[in-house]
Short mmCIF file of C-alpha atoms in Angstrom, two decimals:
data_model
loop_
_atom_site.label_atom_id
_atom_site.label_comp_id
_atom_site.label_asym_id
_atom_site.label_seq_id
_atom_site.Cartn_x
_atom_site.Cartn_y
_atom_site.Cartn_z
CA MET O 894 -39.61 -13.78 25.13
CA ILE O 895 -36.88 -13.91 27.58
CA SER O 896 -37.15 -9.97 29.78
CA SER O 897 -35.12 -11.12 32.51
CA THR O 898 -30.86 -11.53 33.45
CA SER O 899 -32.47 -14.18 35.91
CA ASN O 900 -33.96 -16.73 33.59
CA ALA O 901 -32.62 -19.83 34.27
CA LYS O 902 -31.28 -20.28 30.03
CA ILE O 903 -29.12 -17.37 30.37
CA ARG O 904 -27.58 -18.21 33.82
CA ARG O 905 -27.52 -21.78 31.41
CA VAL O 906 -24.85 -19.93 28.66
CA GLN O 907 -23.18 -18.12 31.10
CA ALA O 908 -22.38 -20.99 32.21
CA LEU O 909 -21.26 -22.38 29.14
CA ASN O 910 -19.76 -19.78 28.83
CA LYS O 911 -17.34 -19.29 31.44
CA LYS O 912 -16.41 -23.69 32.83
CA ALA O 913 -14.90 -25.95 29.63
CA SER O 914 -16.34 -28.65 32.72
CA PHE O 915 -19.16 -27.70 31.98
CA ARG O 916 -19.30 -27.99 28.93
CA ARG O 917 -17.79 -31.43 28.73
CA GLU O 918 -20.76 -32.41 31.07
CA SER O 919 -23.47 -31.11 29.08
CA GLY O 920 -22.13 -31.85 25.80
CA LEU O 921 -22.64 -28.96 24.14
CA PHE O 922 -20.81 -25.21 23.69
CA THR O 923 -21.64 -21.84 22.61
CA VAL O 924 -21.49 -20.06 19.06
CA GLU O 925 -22.18 -15.91 18.32
CA GLY O 926 -21.94 -14.28 15.19
CA VAL O 927 -23.49 -14.17 11.86
CA ARG O 928 -21.26 -16.08 10.01
CA MET O 929 -20.80 -18.67 12.56
CA PHE O 930 -24.83 -19.07 12.58
CA LEU O 931 -25.33 -19.61 8.66
CA GLU O 932 -22.30 -21.93 8.87
CA THR O 933 -22.90 -24.14 10.94
CA PRO O 934 -24.61 -27.32 10.70
CA GLY O 935 -28.76 -27.22 11.26
CA GLU O 936 -28.84 -30.58 12.89
CA ARG O 937 -26.03 -29.68 15.22
CA ILE O 938 -28.01 -27.03 16.72
CA GLU O 939 -29.47 -27.55 19.84
CA GLU O 940 -32.12 -24.63 21.42
CA LEU O 941 -31.47 -20.80 19.36
CA PHE O 942 -31.16 -17.13 20.83
CA VAL O 943 -31.87 -14.31 19.40
CA SER O 944 -32.77 -11.04 20.29
CA GLU O 945 -36.03 -8.39 19.04
CA GLN O 946 -33.71 -6.30 17.00
CA PHE O 947 -31.92 -8.88 15.72
CA TYR O 948 -34.98 -10.49 14.17
CA GLU O 949 -36.84 -7.67 13.06
CA ARG O 950 -33.63 -7.24 10.69
CA SER O 951 -33.23 -10.34 9.15
CA SER O 952 -33.42 -11.03 5.46
CA GLY O 953 -31.28 -13.52 2.95
CA ALA O 954 -30.40 -16.53 4.06
CA VAL O 955 -30.59 -15.64 7.56
CA ARG O 956 -34.37 -14.90 7.57
CA GLU O 957 -33.71 -17.86 5.82
CA LYS O 958 -32.37 -20.56 7.89
CA LEU O 959 -34.07 -19.10 10.91
CA SER O 960 -37.56 -19.69 9.07
CA ARG O 961 -36.39 -23.10 10.13
CA LEU O 962 -35.26 -23.55 13.72
CA PRO O 963 -37.20 -22.87 16.60
CA PHE O 964 -35.64 -20.31 18.11
CA GLN O 965 -35.89 -18.11 21.54
CA LEU O 966 -36.88 -14.94 21.33
CA VAL O 967 -34.70 -12.11 23.70
CA ALA O 968 -35.15 -8.44 24.98
CA ASP O 969 -32.31 -6.84 23.52
CA ALA O 970 -31.62 -4.90 26.85
CA VAL O 971 -31.28 -8.78 27.72
CA PHE O 972 -29.58 -10.31 25.08
CA PRO O 973 -25.76 -8.82 26.14
CA ALA O 974 -25.77 -11.31 28.77
CA LEU O 975 -25.85 -14.43 26.80
CA SER O 976 -22.62 -13.07 24.93
CA ASP O 977 -19.12 -13.75 25.38
CA THR O 978 -18.51 -10.82 23.37
CA ARG O 979 -18.52 -6.77 24.01
CA THR O 980 -20.19 -5.66 21.03
CA PRO O 981 -23.18 -8.76 20.49
CA GLN O 982 -24.01 -9.60 18.06
CA GLY O 983 -27.90 -11.06 18.37
CA VAL O 984 -27.94 -14.06 17.73
CA LEU O 985 -26.30 -17.29 19.79
CA LEU O 986 -26.18 -20.73 19.05
CA LEU O 987 -26.17 -23.60 21.89
CA VAL O 988 -24.20 -26.37 19.67
CA LYS O 989 -23.93 -30.08 20.31
CA GLN O 990 -19.60 -31.12 20.30
CA GLN O 991 -19.20 -34.00 17.95
CA ARG O 992 -16.45 -36.58 19.32
CA CYS O 993 -13.47 -37.56 17.00
CA SER O 994 -11.00 -40.81 17.27
CA LEU O 995 -7.52 -41.25 16.77
CA GLU O 996 -8.06 -44.32 15.32
CA GLU O 997 -10.98 -41.44 12.85
CA LEU O 998 -7.49 -39.51 11.70
CA ILE O 999 -5.75 -42.09 10.89
CA GLU O 1000 -7.73 -43.65 8.71
CA GLN O 1001 -7.99 -41.04 6.94
CA LYS O 1002 -6.46 -41.10 3.44
CA ASN O 1003 -2.08 -39.02 3.96
CA ALA O 1004 -2.92 -37.56 7.43
CA ASN O 1005 -1.80 -34.65 7.58
CA LEU O 1006 -2.09 -33.69 11.21
CA LEU O 1007 -0.95 -30.96 13.71
CA VAL O 1008 0.22 -32.39 17.28
CA LEU O 1009 -0.69 -29.78 19.32
CA GLU O 1010 1.24 -30.38 23.04
CA THR O 1011 0.31 -26.61 25.87
CA ILE O 1012 -1.35 -25.24 23.99
CA GLN O 1013 -2.39 -22.15 25.92
CA ASP O 1014 -3.87 -19.16 23.92
CA PRO O 1015 -7.29 -19.58 22.52
CA GLY O 1016 -6.44 -17.68 19.25
CA ASN O 1017 -3.22 -19.78 18.30
CA PHE O 1018 -5.58 -22.97 18.99
CA GLY O 1019 -8.85 -20.91 16.24
CA THR O 1020 -6.40 -19.41 13.90
CA MET O 1021 -4.35 -22.90 13.53
CA LEU O 1022 -7.68 -24.96 12.64
CA ARG O 1023 -8.45 -22.22 10.39
CA ALA O 1024 -5.57 -21.61 8.11
CA GLY O 1025 -4.99 -25.55 8.72
CA GLU O 1026 -8.17 -26.11 7.00
CA GLY O 1027 -7.06 -23.57 3.56
CA ALA O 1028 -3.76 -26.10 3.71
CA GLY O 1029 -5.75 -29.53 3.28
CA LEU O 1030 -5.84 -30.20 7.12
CA THR O 1031 -7.45 -33.61 8.08
CA GLY O 1032 -7.78 -33.17 11.73
CA ILE O 1033 -5.67 -31.94 14.76
CA LEU O 1034 -4.18 -34.27 18.19
CA ALA O 1035 -3.80 -31.84 21.72
CA ASP O 1036 -2.09 -33.59 24.09
CA SER O 1037 -5.14 -32.82 27.85
CA HIS O 1038 -3.19 -29.61 28.51
CA THR O 1039 -4.16 -27.41 25.52
CA VAL O 1040 -6.81 -25.07 25.72
CA ASP O 1041 -10.04 -25.94 25.55
CA LEU O 1042 -11.54 -26.69 21.46
CA TYR O 1043 -15.42 -24.60 22.84
CA ASN O 1044 -13.86 -22.17 24.62
CA PRO O 1045 -15.60 -18.91 22.70
CA LYS O 1046 -12.57 -17.29 21.79
CA VAL O 1047 -11.51 -20.38 20.39
CA ILE O 1048 -14.50 -21.17 17.99
CA ARG O 1049 -14.63 -17.46 17.16
CA SER O 1050 -10.84 -17.66 15.29
CA THR O 1051 -12.11 -20.73 13.60
CA MET O 1052 -14.34 -18.98 11.25
CA GLY O 1053 -16.15 -22.04 10.92
CA SER O 1054 -13.59 -24.37 10.74
CA ILE O 1055 -14.09 -26.22 13.99
CA PHE O 1056 -17.33 -27.57 11.92
CA ARG O 1057 -14.82 -29.46 9.80
CA VAL O 1058 -11.87 -30.06 11.10
CA PRO O 1059 -11.73 -32.82 13.76
CA VAL O 1060 -10.30 -32.14 16.74
CA VAL O 1061 -8.70 -35.07 18.94
CA TYR O 1062 -8.08 -34.66 23.06
CA THR O 1063 -5.92 -37.77 24.36
CA GLU O 1064 -4.77 -38.26 27.90
CA ASP O 1065 -2.22 -40.38 26.54
CA LEU O 1066 0.40 -37.96 23.89
CA ARG O 1067 3.30 -39.91 23.83
CA GLY O 1068 1.04 -43.03 23.59
CA ALA O 1069 -0.84 -41.20 20.77
CA LEU O 1070 2.12 -40.51 18.80
CA LEU O 1071 3.72 -44.41 19.16
CA GLU O 1072 0.96 -45.26 16.81
CA LEU O 1073 0.83 -42.60 14.54
CA LYS O 1074 4.47 -43.46 14.06
CA ARG O 1075 3.47 -47.41 13.59
CA ARG O 1076 0.77 -46.43 11.53
CA GLY O 1077 3.76 -44.74 8.84
CA VAL O 1078 2.83 -41.59 9.82
CA GLN O 1079 5.74 -39.00 9.28
CA LEU O 1080 6.90 -37.29 12.75
CA THR O 1081 8.14 -33.55 11.88
CA ALA O 1082 9.13 -31.75 15.10
CA ALA O 1083 9.15 -27.50 15.06
CA HIS O 1084 12.16 -27.05 17.50
CA LEU O 1085 14.70 -23.88 17.59
CA LYS O 1086 17.44 -27.21 17.83
CA GLY O 1087 15.80 -28.64 14.18
CA GLU O 1088 18.86 -29.56 12.12
CA LYS O 1089 16.78 -29.00 8.41
CA SER O 1090 15.15 -26.51 6.79
CA TYR O 1091 11.76 -27.08 7.05
CA ASP O 1092 11.43 -26.62 3.56
CA HIS O 1093 13.90 -29.62 2.69
CA VAL O 1094 12.18 -32.40 4.17
CA SER O 1095 9.73 -33.72 1.58
CA TYR O 1096 5.48 -34.25 3.52
CA CYS O 1097 4.05 -35.93 0.42
CA GLY O 1098 2.97 -39.04 2.64
CA PRO O 1099 1.03 -38.88 6.12
CA ASN O 1100 2.37 -36.78 8.30
CA ALA O 1101 2.14 -34.93 11.24
CA PHE O 1102 3.85 -31.64 12.50
CA LEU O 1103 4.05 -31.05 15.73
CA ILE O 1104 4.17 -27.99 17.98
CA GLY O 1105 5.11 -27.18 21.51
CA ASN O 1106 3.74 -24.06 24.50
CA GLU O 1107 4.12 -21.25 22.86
CA ALA O 1108 6.18 -19.91 25.91
CA ALA O 1109 8.74 -23.21 27.06
CA GLY O 1110 8.26 -25.40 23.18
CA LEU O 1111 8.05 -29.22 22.61
CA LYS O 1112 9.03 -31.25 25.68
CA GLU O 1113 12.18 -32.94 24.57
CA GLU O 1114 10.24 -35.92 25.88
CA THR O 1115 7.81 -35.31 23.16
CA ALA O 1116 10.62 -34.19 20.38
CA ALA O 1117 12.89 -37.15 20.22
CA LEU O 1118 9.81 -39.15 18.77
CA ALA O 1119 10.27 -36.80 15.90
CA ASP O 1120 11.77 -38.51 12.73
CA HIS O 1121 12.56 -35.00 11.87
CA LEU O 1122 13.56 -31.64 13.56
CA VAL O 1123 12.53 -28.70 10.72
CA LYS O 1124 13.37 -25.39 11.61
CA ILE O 1125 11.87 -22.17 10.42
CA PRO O 1126 15.09 -19.38 8.90
CA MET O 1127 14.61 -16.44 9.62
CA LEU O 1128 16.20 -12.92 9.16
CA GLY O 1129 17.01 -9.85 11.36
CA SER O 1130 17.08 -10.77 15.64
CA VAL O 1131 13.53 -12.70 14.91
CA GLU O 1132 14.49 -15.98 17.48
CA SER O 1133 10.81 -17.86 17.64
CA LEU O 1134 7.89 -17.62 15.61
CA ASN O 1135 4.06 -17.16 17.61
CA ALA O 1136 3.30 -21.04 17.49
CA ALA O 1137 0.71 -20.26 15.20
CA VAL O 1138 1.96 -18.94 12.38
CA ALA O 1139 5.14 -21.71 12.61
CA ALA O 1140 2.51 -23.70 11.96
CA SER O 1141 0.68 -22.18 9.37
CA ILE O 1142 4.23 -22.60 7.41
CA LEU O 1143 4.41 -25.82 7.68
CA LEU O 1144 1.09 -26.33 7.16
CA TYR O 1145 1.01 -24.89 3.33
CA GLU O 1146 4.48 -26.12 2.10
CA LEU O 1147 3.21 -29.56 2.83
CA ALA O 1148 -0.33 -28.64 1.02
CA ARG O 1149 3.07 -27.09 -2.05
CA GLN O 1150 4.75 -30.20 -2.21
CA ARG O 1151 1.18 -31.56 -2.28
CA ARG O 1152 0.19 -30.17 -5.32
CA GLU O 1153 3.32 -29.75 -7.11
CA ALA O 1154 3.22 -33.80 -6.66
CA SER O 1155 0.09 -33.95 -7.68
CA LEU O 1156 0.72 -31.64 -11.57
#
C-alpha cells in the first residue's frame, strides 16, 4: 500500500497532472473517476491507483473490472495528493496516449471534422469532443497552440469521448488545411463576417468546421482558406457564442442534413 505523499509514484502522477511536457515525454496521461475508469479500455491502462475506501465499497462492474487489473492500493489520507479534483472518487489511472495521423483523419469515410485554432479553454475542448461524438464527429485537427488534449480538465469534460474520437495536432495548420482541400474535404469556417447562415450550406460530403480562438476567432489567413464562411443568426444583443456551443450547433446541423439525406 502507498502510505506516504512523498512516494515516487505519487510525485510522478502529480507531474502528469501539472505538466504537458511531462505528459508528452512519458506518453501517458491521468484519468480520474468511476465513469472514466469504466470507459477506459483495459489495454491502455498503464497503472491503476485505488483508495482503501473505494476498494472496500466497490461492487458490480467496478469490482469486476478491478478483479481483472493489477492496481496499487493507496491510503485514504494519501489519495487526495494524487488527484486533480477537490473531491476525488478514489480511483485514478495512468493511461497510454494514442497517436493518430492527418492521413488517418482524411481517409475516414465521409469525414466530419473539427479544425481548432488556438482554443485555450480545456472545458471548451472537452465539450467539443463530447458533443462532437454525439453528432458523428470523425476527428479533430488542432494547431500546436491549442490546449493540450491530455490536460486533466479536458479529460473530465470529454466524459469518455477522448477514447473514441481521434485528435491530431499540427505545427503547420495552413499546410494541413490545404491537404484537406486537395483531398476533397470542404472547409467551412464559423465567422462573424459569414455571408451565409450555417443552415444554408450543404455538409453532406466530407466537411471540416473551422473554429477559432475564444477571444480572437480565426486568423484572417486561416479563414481565407475556407470554402464557406458561415454565421449563426442570433436574436437580442448577443454578438457571438461560446466556441464549444457554436461548434455543437454546426455539428448537429451536419448530422441533421446527413440523416435526412439517408432517408
